[in-house]
PDB file of C-alpha atoms and ligand atoms in Angstrom:
ATOM      1  CA  UNK O   8       0.000   0.000   0.000  1.00  0.00           C
ATOM      2  CA  UNK O   9       0.945   3.637  -0.181  1.00  0.00           C
ATOM      3  CA  UNK O  10       2.231   5.230   3.005  1.00  0.00           C
ATOM      4  CA  UNK O  11       2.745   8.724   4.390  1.00  0.00           C
ATOM      5  CA  UNK O  12       6.146   8.550   6.064  1.00  0.00           C
ATOM      6  CA  UNK O  13       6.791  12.164   6.991  1.00  0.00           C
ATOM      7  CA  UNK O  14       5.539  15.717   6.946  1.00  0.00           C
ATOM      8  CA  UNK O  15       7.277  18.940   6.036  1.00  0.00           C
ATOM      9  CA  UNK O  16       6.030  22.416   6.885  1.00  0.00           C
ATOM     10  CA  UNK O  17       7.590  25.483   5.365  1.00  0.00           C
ATOM     11  CA  UNK O  18       6.859  29.102   4.556  1.00  0.00           C
ATOM     12  CA  UNK O  19       6.421  29.815   0.861  1.00  0.00           C
ATOM     13  CA  UNK O  20       7.596  33.450   0.719  1.00  0.00           C
ATOM     14  CA  UNK O  21       7.520  34.653  -2.925  1.00  0.00           C
ATOM     15  CA  UNK O  22      10.713  36.712  -2.468  1.00  0.00           C
ATOM     16  CA  UNK O  23      12.547  33.462  -1.683  1.00  0.00           C
ATOM     17  CA  UNK O  24      11.634  32.202  -5.159  1.00  0.00           C
ATOM     18  CA  UNK O  25      12.787  35.486  -6.685  1.00  0.00           C
ATOM     19  CA  UNK O  26      16.100  35.255  -4.786  1.00  0.00           C
ATOM     20  CA  UNK O  27      16.693  31.785  -6.244  1.00  0.00           C
ATOM     21  CA  UNK O  28      15.640  32.747  -9.763  1.00  0.00           C
ATOM     22  CA  UNK O  29      17.759  35.909  -9.759  1.00  0.00           C
ATOM     23  CA  UNK O  30      20.843  34.116  -8.347  1.00  0.00           C
ATOM     24  CA  UNK O  31      20.874  36.107  -5.121  1.00  0.00           C
ATOM     25  CA  UNK O  32      20.985  33.216  -2.637  1.00  0.00           C
ATOM     26  CA  UNK O  33      24.594  33.994  -1.618  1.00  0.00           C
ATOM     27  CA  UNK O  34      23.848  37.629  -0.744  1.00  0.00           C
ATOM     28  CA  UNK O  35      24.246  38.337   3.008  1.00  0.00           C
ATOM     29  CA  UNK O  36      20.502  38.989   3.404  1.00  0.00           C
ATOM     30  CA  UNK O  37      19.468  35.672   1.851  1.00  0.00           C
ATOM     31  CA  UNK O  38      22.372  33.392   2.687  1.00  0.00           C
ATOM     32  CA  UNK O  39      21.087  32.418   6.199  1.00  0.00           C
ATOM     33  CA  UNK O  40      17.662  31.525   4.805  1.00  0.00           C
ATOM     34  CA  UNK O  41      19.024  29.095   2.241  1.00  0.00           C
ATOM     35  CA  UNK O  42      21.612  27.693   4.634  1.00  0.00           C
ATOM     36  CA  UNK O  43      18.691  26.733   6.875  1.00  0.00           C
ATOM     37  CA  UNK O  44      17.308  24.432   4.190  1.00  0.00           C
ATOM     38  CA  UNK O  45      20.545  22.564   3.423  1.00  0.00           C
ATOM     39  CA  UNK O  46      19.840  19.782   5.995  1.00  0.00           C
ATOM     40  CA  UNK O  47      16.295  19.487   4.616  1.00  0.00           C
ATOM     41  CA  UNK O  48      17.526  18.939   1.061  1.00  0.00           C
ATOM     42  CA  UNK O  49      19.848  16.216   2.323  1.00  0.00           C
ATOM     43  CA  UNK O  50      17.058  14.645   4.349  1.00  0.00           C
ATOM     44  CA  UNK O  51      14.577  14.486   1.475  1.00  0.00           C
ATOM     45  CA  UNK O  52      17.226  13.188  -0.938  1.00  0.00           C
ATOM     46  CA  UNK O  53      17.713  10.291   1.488  1.00  0.00           C
ATOM     47  CA  UNK O  54      13.996   9.688   2.063  1.00  0.00           C
ATOM     48  CA  UNK O  55      13.365   9.737  -1.712  1.00  0.00           C
ATOM     49  CA  UNK O  56       9.568  10.006  -1.698  1.00  0.00           C
ATOM     50  CA  UNK O  57       7.663   8.855  -4.777  1.00  0.00           C
ATOM     51  CA  UNK O  58       4.932  11.420  -4.251  1.00  0.00           C
ATOM     52  CA  UNK O  59       4.549  14.718  -2.412  1.00  0.00           C
ATOM     53  CA  UNK O  60       1.064  15.853  -1.428  1.00  0.00           C
ATOM     54  CA  UNK O  61       1.632  19.589  -1.377  1.00  0.00           C
ATOM     55  CA  UNK O  62      -0.829  21.636   0.668  1.00  0.00           C
ATOM     56  CA  UNK O  63      -0.620  25.299  -0.264  1.00  0.00           C
ATOM     57  CA  UNK O  64      -2.780  28.236  -1.173  1.00  0.00           C
ATOM     58  CA  UNK O  65      -3.214  29.838  -4.533  1.00  0.00           C
ATOM     59  CA  UNK O  66      -2.615  33.613  -4.552  1.00  0.00           C
ATOM     60  CA  UNK O  67      -5.128  34.665  -7.226  1.00  0.00           C
ATOM     61  CA  UNK O  68      -3.095  32.853  -9.909  1.00  0.00           C
ATOM     62  CA  UNK O  69      -5.301  29.837 -10.714  1.00  0.00           C
ATOM     63  CA  UNK O  70      -8.428  31.048  -8.921  1.00  0.00           C
ATOM     64  CA  UNK O  71      -9.747  34.592  -8.751  1.00  0.00           C
ATOM     65  CA  UNK O  72     -12.494  35.900  -6.500  1.00  0.00           C
ATOM     66  CA  UNK O  73     -14.906  34.571  -9.147  1.00  0.00           C
ATOM     67  CA  UNK O  74     -14.303  31.036  -7.927  1.00  0.00           C
ATOM     68  CA  UNK O  75     -13.155  30.188  -4.389  1.00  0.00           C
ATOM     69  CA  UNK O  76     -12.839  26.475  -3.661  1.00  0.00           C
ATOM     70  CA  UNK O  77     -12.119  25.785   0.007  1.00  0.00           C
ATOM     71  CA  UNK O  78     -10.168  22.606  -0.792  1.00  0.00           C
ATOM     72  CA  UNK O  79      -9.095  21.904  -4.397  1.00  0.00           C
ATOM     73  CA  UNK O  80      -7.236  18.698  -5.255  1.00  0.00           C
ATOM     74  CA  UNK O  81      -5.059  18.621  -8.382  1.00  0.00           C
ATOM     75  CA  UNK O  82      -5.808  15.447 -10.352  1.00  0.00           C
ATOM     76  CA  UNK O  83      -4.078  16.488 -13.605  1.00  0.00           C
ATOM     77  CA  UNK O  84      -0.997  14.856 -15.128  1.00  0.00           C
ATOM     78  CA  UNK O  85       0.935  18.110 -14.950  1.00  0.00           C
ATOM     79  CA  UNK O  86       0.811  21.593 -13.445  1.00  0.00           C
ATOM     80  CA  UNK O  87       2.797  24.355 -15.162  1.00  0.00           C
ATOM     81  CA  UNK O  88       4.233  27.255 -13.137  1.00  0.00           C
ATOM     82  CA  UNK O  89       1.916  30.285 -13.122  1.00  0.00           C
ATOM     83  CA  UNK O  90       2.795  33.741 -14.398  1.00  0.00           C
ATOM     84  CA  UNK O  91       2.407  35.949 -11.312  1.00  0.00           C
ATOM     85  CA  UNK O  92       3.222  39.165 -13.139  1.00  0.00           C
ATOM     86  CA  UNK O  93       6.928  38.678 -13.857  1.00  0.00           C
ATOM     87  CA  UNK O  94       6.619  35.656 -16.129  1.00  0.00           C
ATOM     88  CA  UNK O  95       6.418  32.076 -14.829  1.00  0.00           C
ATOM     89  CA  UNK O  96       9.238  31.022 -12.471  1.00  0.00           C
ATOM     90  CA  UNK O  97      11.983  29.210 -14.418  1.00  0.00           C
ATOM     91  CA  UNK O  98      11.270  25.910 -12.674  1.00  0.00           C
ATOM     92  CA  UNK O  99      10.222  22.568 -14.148  1.00  0.00           C
ATOM     93  CA  UNK O 100       6.576  21.791 -14.763  1.00  0.00           C
ATOM     94  CA  UNK O 101       5.217  19.788 -11.845  1.00  0.00           C
ATOM     95  CA  UNK O 102       4.311  16.216 -12.744  1.00  0.00           C
ATOM     96  CA  UNK O 103       1.115  15.002 -11.080  1.00  0.00           C
ATOM     97  CA  UNK O 104       0.068  11.526  -9.957  1.00  0.00           C
ATOM     98  CA  UNK O 105      -3.480  11.288 -11.388  1.00  0.00           C
ATOM     99  CA  UNK O 106      -4.082   7.694 -10.253  1.00  0.00           C
ATOM    100  CA  UNK O 107      -3.379   8.408  -6.611  1.00  0.00           C
ATOM    101  CA  UNK O 108      -5.010  11.847  -6.814  1.00  0.00           C
ATOM    102  CA  UNK O 109      -8.287  10.411  -8.157  1.00  0.00           C
ATOM    103  CA  UNK O 110      -8.162   7.716  -5.533  1.00  0.00           C
ATOM    104  CA  UNK O 111      -7.728  10.380  -2.828  1.00  0.00           C
ATOM    105  CA  UNK O 112     -10.591  12.415  -4.322  1.00  0.00           C
ATOM    106  CA  UNK O 113     -12.904   9.403  -4.240  1.00  0.00           C
ATOM    107  CA  UNK O 114     -11.840   8.371  -0.758  1.00  0.00           C
ATOM    108  CA  UNK O 115     -12.225  11.913   0.634  1.00  0.00           C
ATOM    109  CA  UNK O 116     -15.641  12.478  -0.873  1.00  0.00           C
ATOM    110  CA  UNK O 117     -16.958   9.105   0.288  1.00  0.00           C
ATOM    111  CA  UNK O 118     -15.431  10.030   3.662  1.00  0.00           C
ATOM    112  CA  UNK O 119     -17.637  13.178   3.521  1.00  0.00           C
ATOM    113  CA  UNK O 120     -14.955  15.758   2.679  1.00  0.00           C
ATOM    114  CA  UNK O 121     -16.477  17.409  -0.386  1.00  0.00           C
ATOM    115  CA  UNK O 122     -13.372  18.690  -2.102  1.00  0.00           C
ATOM    116  CA  UNK O 123     -13.155  20.301  -5.532  1.00  0.00           C
ATOM    117  CA  UNK O 124     -11.492  18.257  -8.269  1.00  0.00           C
ATOM    118  CA  UNK O 125      -9.138  20.232 -10.512  1.00  0.00           C
ATOM    119  CA  UNK O 126      -8.033  18.846 -13.877  1.00  0.00           C
ATOM    120  CA  UNK O 127      -6.216  21.902 -15.164  1.00  0.00           C
ATOM    121  CA  UNK O 128      -4.287  24.298 -12.957  1.00  0.00           C
ATOM    122  CA  UNK O 129      -1.217  26.476 -12.963  1.00  0.00           C
ATOM    123  CA  UNK O 130       0.683  26.549  -9.698  1.00  0.00           C
ATOM    124  CA  UNK O 131       2.159  29.690  -8.165  1.00  0.00           C
ATOM    125  CA  UNK O 132       4.900  30.431  -5.615  1.00  0.00           C
ATOM    126  CA  UNK O 133       2.799  28.828  -2.873  1.00  0.00           C
ATOM    127  CA  UNK O 134       3.710  25.468  -4.402  1.00  0.00           C
ATOM    128  CA  UNK O 135       6.909  26.120  -6.347  1.00  0.00           C
ATOM    129  CA  UNK O 136       8.865  27.885  -3.573  1.00  0.00           C
ATOM    130  CA  UNK O 137       8.607  24.912  -1.167  1.00  0.00           C
ATOM    131  CA  UNK O 138       9.639  22.640  -4.075  1.00  0.00           C
ATOM    132  CA  UNK O 139      12.716  24.801  -4.728  1.00  0.00           C
ATOM    133  CA  UNK O 140      13.611  24.950  -1.035  1.00  0.00           C
ATOM    134  CA  UNK O 141      13.398  21.179  -0.590  1.00  0.00           C
ATOM    135  CA  UNK O 142      14.706  19.950  -3.953  1.00  0.00           C
ATOM    136  CA  UNK O 143      16.941  22.805  -5.110  1.00  0.00           C
ATOM    137  CA  UNK O 144      17.494  23.917  -8.693  1.00  0.00           C
ATOM    138  CA  UNK O 145      16.847  20.893 -10.880  1.00  0.00           C
ATOM    139  CA  UNK O 146      16.030  20.182 -14.533  1.00  0.00           C
ATOM    140  CA  UNK O 147      13.138  17.905 -13.484  1.00  0.00           C
ATOM    141  CA  UNK O 148      11.456  17.588 -10.090  1.00  0.00           C
ATOM    142  CA  UNK O 149      12.457  14.209  -8.616  1.00  0.00           C
ATOM    143  CA  UNK O 150       8.908  13.446  -7.350  1.00  0.00           C
ATOM    144  CA  UNK O 151       5.326  13.416  -8.522  1.00  0.00           C
ATOM    145  CA  UNK O 152       3.231  16.085  -6.840  1.00  0.00           C
ATOM    146  CA  UNK O 153      -0.439  16.170  -5.879  1.00  0.00           C
ATOM    147  CA  UNK O 154      -1.359  19.810  -5.200  1.00  0.00           C
ATOM    148  CA  UNK O 155      -4.005  20.548  -2.601  1.00  0.00           C
ATOM    149  CA  UNK O 156      -4.996  24.201  -2.748  1.00  0.00           C
ATOM    150  CA  UNK O 157      -6.718  25.619   0.342  1.00  0.00           C
ATOM    151  CA  UNK O 158      -8.537  28.929   0.462  1.00  0.00           C
ATOM    152  CA  UNK O 159      -6.865  31.102   3.082  1.00  0.00           C
ATOM    153  CA  UNK O 160      -7.033  34.269   0.974  1.00  0.00           C
ATOM    154  CA  UNK O 161     -10.713  35.197   1.123  1.00  0.00           C
ATOM    155  CA  UNK O 162     -12.681  34.959   4.364  1.00  0.00           C
ATOM    156  CA  UNK O 163     -13.924  32.421   5.479  1.00  0.00           C
ATOM    157  CA  UNK O 164     -10.989  29.991   5.406  1.00  0.00           C
ATOM    158  CA  UNK O 165     -11.506  26.491   6.812  1.00  0.00           C
ATOM    159  CA  UNK O 166     -11.002  26.012  10.559  1.00  0.00           C
ATOM    160  CA  UNK O 167      -7.851  24.500  11.978  1.00  0.00           C
ATOM    161  CA  UNK O 168      -9.890  21.542  13.150  1.00  0.00           C
ATOM    162  CA  UNK O 169     -11.374  20.942   9.689  1.00  0.00           C
ATOM    163  CA  UNK O 170      -7.841  21.011   8.275  1.00  0.00           C
ATOM    164  CA  UNK O 171      -6.592  18.608  10.947  1.00  0.00           C
ATOM    165  CA  UNK O 172      -9.471  16.198  10.266  1.00  0.00           C
ATOM    166  CA  UNK O 173      -8.859  16.470   6.521  1.00  0.00           C
ATOM    167  CA  UNK O 174      -5.257  15.419   7.136  1.00  0.00           C
ATOM    168  CA  UNK O 175      -6.513  12.297   8.883  1.00  0.00           C
ATOM    169  CA  UNK O 176      -8.847  11.565   5.966  1.00  0.00           C
ATOM    170  CA  UNK O 177      -5.979  12.022   3.507  1.00  0.00           C
ATOM    171  CA  UNK O 178      -3.984   9.475   5.458  1.00  0.00           C
ATOM    172  CA  UNK O 179      -6.872   6.980   5.261  1.00  0.00           C
ATOM    173  CA  UNK O 180      -7.088   7.651   1.516  1.00  0.00           C
ATOM    174  CA  UNK O 181      -3.376   7.126   0.914  1.00  0.00           C
ATOM    175  CA  UNK O 182      -3.266   3.955   3.002  1.00  0.00           C
ATOM    176  CA  UNK O 183      -6.096   2.413   0.990  1.00  0.00           C
ATOM    177  CA  UNK O 184      -4.214   2.849  -2.292  1.00  0.00           C
ATOM    178  CA  UNK O 185      -2.932  -0.584  -3.306  1.00  0.00           C
ATOM    179  CA  UNK O 186       0.266   0.482  -5.044  1.00  0.00           C
ATOM    180  CA  UNK O 187       3.490   0.636  -3.012  1.00  0.00           C
ATOM    181  CA  UNK O 188       4.309   4.361  -2.826  1.00  0.00           C
ATOM    182  CA  UNK O 189       6.281   6.431  -0.354  1.00  0.00           C
ATOM    183  CA  UNK O 190       4.466   9.703   0.283  1.00  0.00           C
ATOM    184  CA  UNK O 191       5.584  12.861   2.084  1.00  0.00           C
ATOM    185  CA  UNK O 192       3.030  15.578   2.813  1.00  0.00           C
ATOM    186  CA  UNK O 193       3.926  19.283   2.830  1.00  0.00           C
ATOM    187  CA  UNK O 194       2.002  21.992   4.672  1.00  0.00           C
ATOM    188  CA  UNK O 195       3.052  25.460   3.544  1.00  0.00           C
ATOM    189  CA  UNK O 196       2.511  29.167   4.219  1.00  0.00           C
ATOM    190  CA  UNK O 197       3.117  31.293   7.292  1.00  0.00           C
ATOM    191  CA  UNK O 198       4.589  31.914   9.645  1.00  0.00           C
ATOM    192  CA  UNK O 199       3.484  35.188  11.240  1.00  0.00           C
ATOM    193  CA  UNK O 200       3.090  37.935   8.658  1.00  0.00           C
ATOM    194  CA  UNK O 201       0.770  40.723   7.638  1.00  0.00           C
ATOM    195  CA  UNK O 202       1.089  42.316   4.217  1.00  0.00           C
ATOM    196  CA  UNK O 203      -1.195  45.325   4.514  1.00  0.00           C
ATOM    197  CA  UNK O 204      -2.895  47.757   6.865  1.00  0.00           C
ATOM    198  CA  UNK O 205      -1.469  49.551   9.894  1.00  0.00           C
ATOM    199  CA  UNK O 206       0.084  46.342  11.231  1.00  0.00           C
ATOM    200  CA  UNK O 207       1.909  45.487   7.970  1.00  0.00           C
ATOM    201  CA  UNK O 208       5.231  43.840   8.762  1.00  0.00           C
ATOM    202  CA  UNK O 209       3.947  42.210  11.959  1.00  0.00           C
ATOM    203  CA  UNK O 210       6.114  39.306  13.158  1.00  0.00           C
ATOM    204  CA  UNK O 211       5.450  37.405  16.391  1.00  0.00           C
ATOM    205  CA  UNK O 212       8.372  35.133  17.238  1.00  0.00           C
ATOM    206  CA  UNK O 213       6.810  33.915  20.501  1.00  0.00           C
ATOM    207  CA  UNK O 214       3.600  32.853  18.783  1.00  0.00           C
ATOM    208  CA  UNK O 215       5.538  31.124  16.007  1.00  0.00           C
ATOM    209  CA  UNK O 216       7.718  29.200  18.478  1.00  0.00           C
ATOM    210  CA  UNK O 217       4.678  28.111  20.470  1.00  0.00           C
ATOM    211  CA  UNK O 218       2.897  27.093  17.276  1.00  0.00           C
ATOM    212  CA  UNK O 219       5.840  24.894  16.252  1.00  0.00           C
ATOM    213  CA  UNK O 220       6.033  23.304  19.711  1.00  0.00           C
ATOM    214  CA  UNK O 221       2.333  22.537  19.781  1.00  0.00           C
ATOM    215  CA  UNK O 222       2.371  21.288  16.178  1.00  0.00           C
ATOM    216  CA  UNK O 223       4.764  18.590  17.388  1.00  0.00           C
ATOM    217  CA  UNK O 224       3.310  17.715  20.783  1.00  0.00           C
ATOM    218  CA  UNK O 225      -0.267  19.027  20.956  1.00  0.00           C
ATOM    219  CA  UNK O 226      -1.702  19.128  17.420  1.00  0.00           C
ATOM    220  CA  UNK O 227      -5.174  18.232  18.678  1.00  0.00           C
ATOM    221  CA  UNK O 228      -5.223  21.245  21.013  1.00  0.00           C
ATOM    222  CA  UNK O 229      -3.636  23.478  18.384  1.00  0.00           C
ATOM    223  CA  UNK O 230      -6.329  22.529  15.894  1.00  0.00           C
ATOM    224  CA  UNK O 231      -8.886  24.261  18.154  1.00  0.00           C
ATOM    225  CA  UNK O 232      -7.186  27.665  17.811  1.00  0.00           C
ATOM    226  CA  UNK O 233      -9.828  30.060  16.398  1.00  0.00           C
ATOM    227  CA  UNK O 234      -9.183  32.211  13.314  1.00  0.00           C
ATOM    228  CA  UNK O 235      -9.264  35.407  15.355  1.00  0.00           C
ATOM    229  CA  UNK O 236      -6.264  34.187  17.363  1.00  0.00           C
ATOM    230  CA  UNK O 237      -4.224  33.665  14.181  1.00  0.00           C
ATOM    231  CA  UNK O 238      -5.200  37.134  12.963  1.00  0.00           C
ATOM    232  CA  UNK O 239      -4.429  38.872  16.244  1.00  0.00           C
ATOM    233  CA  UNK O 240      -1.203  37.028  17.057  1.00  0.00           C
ATOM    234  CA  UNK O 241       0.216  36.103  13.659  1.00  0.00           C
ATOM    235  CA  UNK O 242      -1.191  38.827  11.390  1.00  0.00           C
ATOM    236  CA  UNK O 243      -3.781  38.662   8.624  1.00  0.00           C
ATOM    237  CA  UNK O 244      -1.714  36.283   6.477  1.00  0.00           C
ATOM    238  CA  UNK O 245      -0.665  34.186   9.487  1.00  0.00           C
ATOM    239  CA  UNK O 246      -3.897  32.259   9.037  1.00  0.00           C
ATOM    240  CA  UNK O 247      -2.088  30.372   6.250  1.00  0.00           C
ATOM    241  CA  UNK O 248      -0.766  28.211   9.085  1.00  0.00           C
ATOM    242  CA  UNK O 249      -4.041  26.279   9.290  1.00  0.00           C
ATOM    243  CA  UNK O 250      -2.615  24.431   6.277  1.00  0.00           C
ATOM    244  CA  UNK O 251       0.164  23.032   8.441  1.00  0.00           C
ATOM    245  CA  UNK O 252      -2.525  21.186  10.406  1.00  0.00           C
ATOM    246  CA  UNK O 253      -3.523  19.206   7.299  1.00  0.00           C
ATOM    247  CA  UNK O 254       0.039  17.916   7.131  1.00  0.00           C
ATOM    248  CA  UNK O 255       0.060  17.209  10.878  1.00  0.00           C
ATOM    249  CA  UNK O 256      -3.283  15.388  10.774  1.00  0.00           C
ATOM    250  CA  UNK O 257      -1.872  12.980   8.192  1.00  0.00           C
ATOM    251  CA  UNK O 258       0.892  11.845  10.585  1.00  0.00           C
ATOM    252  CA  UNK O 259       0.936   9.681  13.707  1.00  0.00           C
ATOM    253  CA  UNK O 260      -0.198  11.171  16.992  1.00  0.00           C
ATOM    254  CA  UNK O 261       3.413  10.993  18.206  1.00  0.00           C
ATOM    255  CA  UNK O 262       6.126  12.026  15.791  1.00  0.00           C
ATOM    256  CA  UNK O 263       9.859  12.599  15.788  1.00  0.00           C
ATOM    257  CA  UNK O 264      10.956  16.151  15.155  1.00  0.00           C
ATOM    258  CA  UNK O 265      13.718  15.666  12.597  1.00  0.00           C
ATOM    259  CA  UNK O 266      14.561  19.306  12.020  1.00  0.00           C
ATOM    260  CA  UNK O 267      13.424  22.838  12.789  1.00  0.00           C
ATOM    261  CA  UNK O 268      14.465  26.168  11.318  1.00  0.00           C
ATOM    262  CA  UNK O 269      13.219  29.682  11.993  1.00  0.00           C
ATOM    263  CA  UNK O 270      14.529  32.909  10.538  1.00  0.00           C
ATOM    264  CA  UNK O 271      13.535  36.569  10.497  1.00  0.00           C
ATOM    265  CA  UNK O 272      13.498  38.490   8.228  1.00  0.00           C
ATOM    266  CA  UNK O 273      12.772  37.175   4.774  1.00  0.00           C
ATOM    267  CA  UNK O 274      10.933  39.878   2.893  1.00  0.00           C
ATOM    268  CA  UNK O 275       8.315  40.865   5.519  1.00  0.00           C
ATOM    269  CA  UNK O 276       7.620  37.336   6.670  1.00  0.00           C
ATOM    270  CA  UNK O 277       8.928  35.060   9.387  1.00  0.00           C
ATOM    271  CA  UNK O 278      10.318  31.937   7.700  1.00  0.00           C
ATOM    272  CA  UNK O 279       9.479  28.798   9.618  1.00  0.00           C
ATOM    273  CA  UNK O 280      10.223  25.208   8.715  1.00  0.00           C
ATOM    274  CA  UNK O 281       9.864  21.854  10.438  1.00  0.00           C
ATOM    275  CA  UNK O 282      10.273  18.219   9.443  1.00  0.00           C
ATOM    276  CA  UNK O 283       8.279  15.558  11.300  1.00  0.00           C
ATOM    277  CA  UNK O 284       8.603  11.842  10.843  1.00  0.00           C
ATOM    278  CA  UNK O 285       6.368   8.997  12.004  1.00  0.00           C
ATOM    279  CA  UNK O 286       8.206   7.099  14.716  1.00  0.00           C
TER     280      UNK O 286
HETATM  281 FE1  FE2 J 309       1.031  32.647   0.831  1.00  0.00          FE
END
């Protein structure tokens, strides 16, 4: 059967993608950020997953305000990088895993999670930046990817608990797929950041640290955190972190923390990253 062996959470800051694409990773401002992901690249090269389920949010690239799916699962064979205003990122087209994706779609819907099925979608920095951070600059991505886009852009986003429960349902779906596949699930976005309004630039290191701790040891309790708490403590875009709970829900109750990295600043966002493995 297919198996989820580990989870990765990481910020997906667009400026990180631009730093890679414009060859600025060695500049003093960016160097510490990329150094923080070196152990992660090594780790994932050793784990060698067949498939990554990549939980992220679209930033008005594939979906506009005309259509706002809460959970959208990518079932296509490929997902080209989106043009976000500066041309598409010069990264490989993401190869999907339609067989597993359709199986997950069926399992989730019969499990009463009514997700949207997407058969054509471009993917923006929310998905491609985590790919670059974990796999580096490559001619082809070394894994198949199943994108899961979550609405955290337009109110109302899903609750942390709904995300956590969805993670559990994704695990059930993956484990009922007969083919032998090693799967790693990514939760992306965050950490604390606010892009507009009087509090633009807000970073809350204490909240972020507590969030990471609880993600490891008290995910159930963390999943009950209300939206307003994310907004107040982690800024208006901090609510992206509910997506990390999908990743966490797909893992065992007790996990090993393989690696943690936190860095401020990166653009106007706190970069947070954690790797969790089933024991
Ligand atoms: Fe984002």
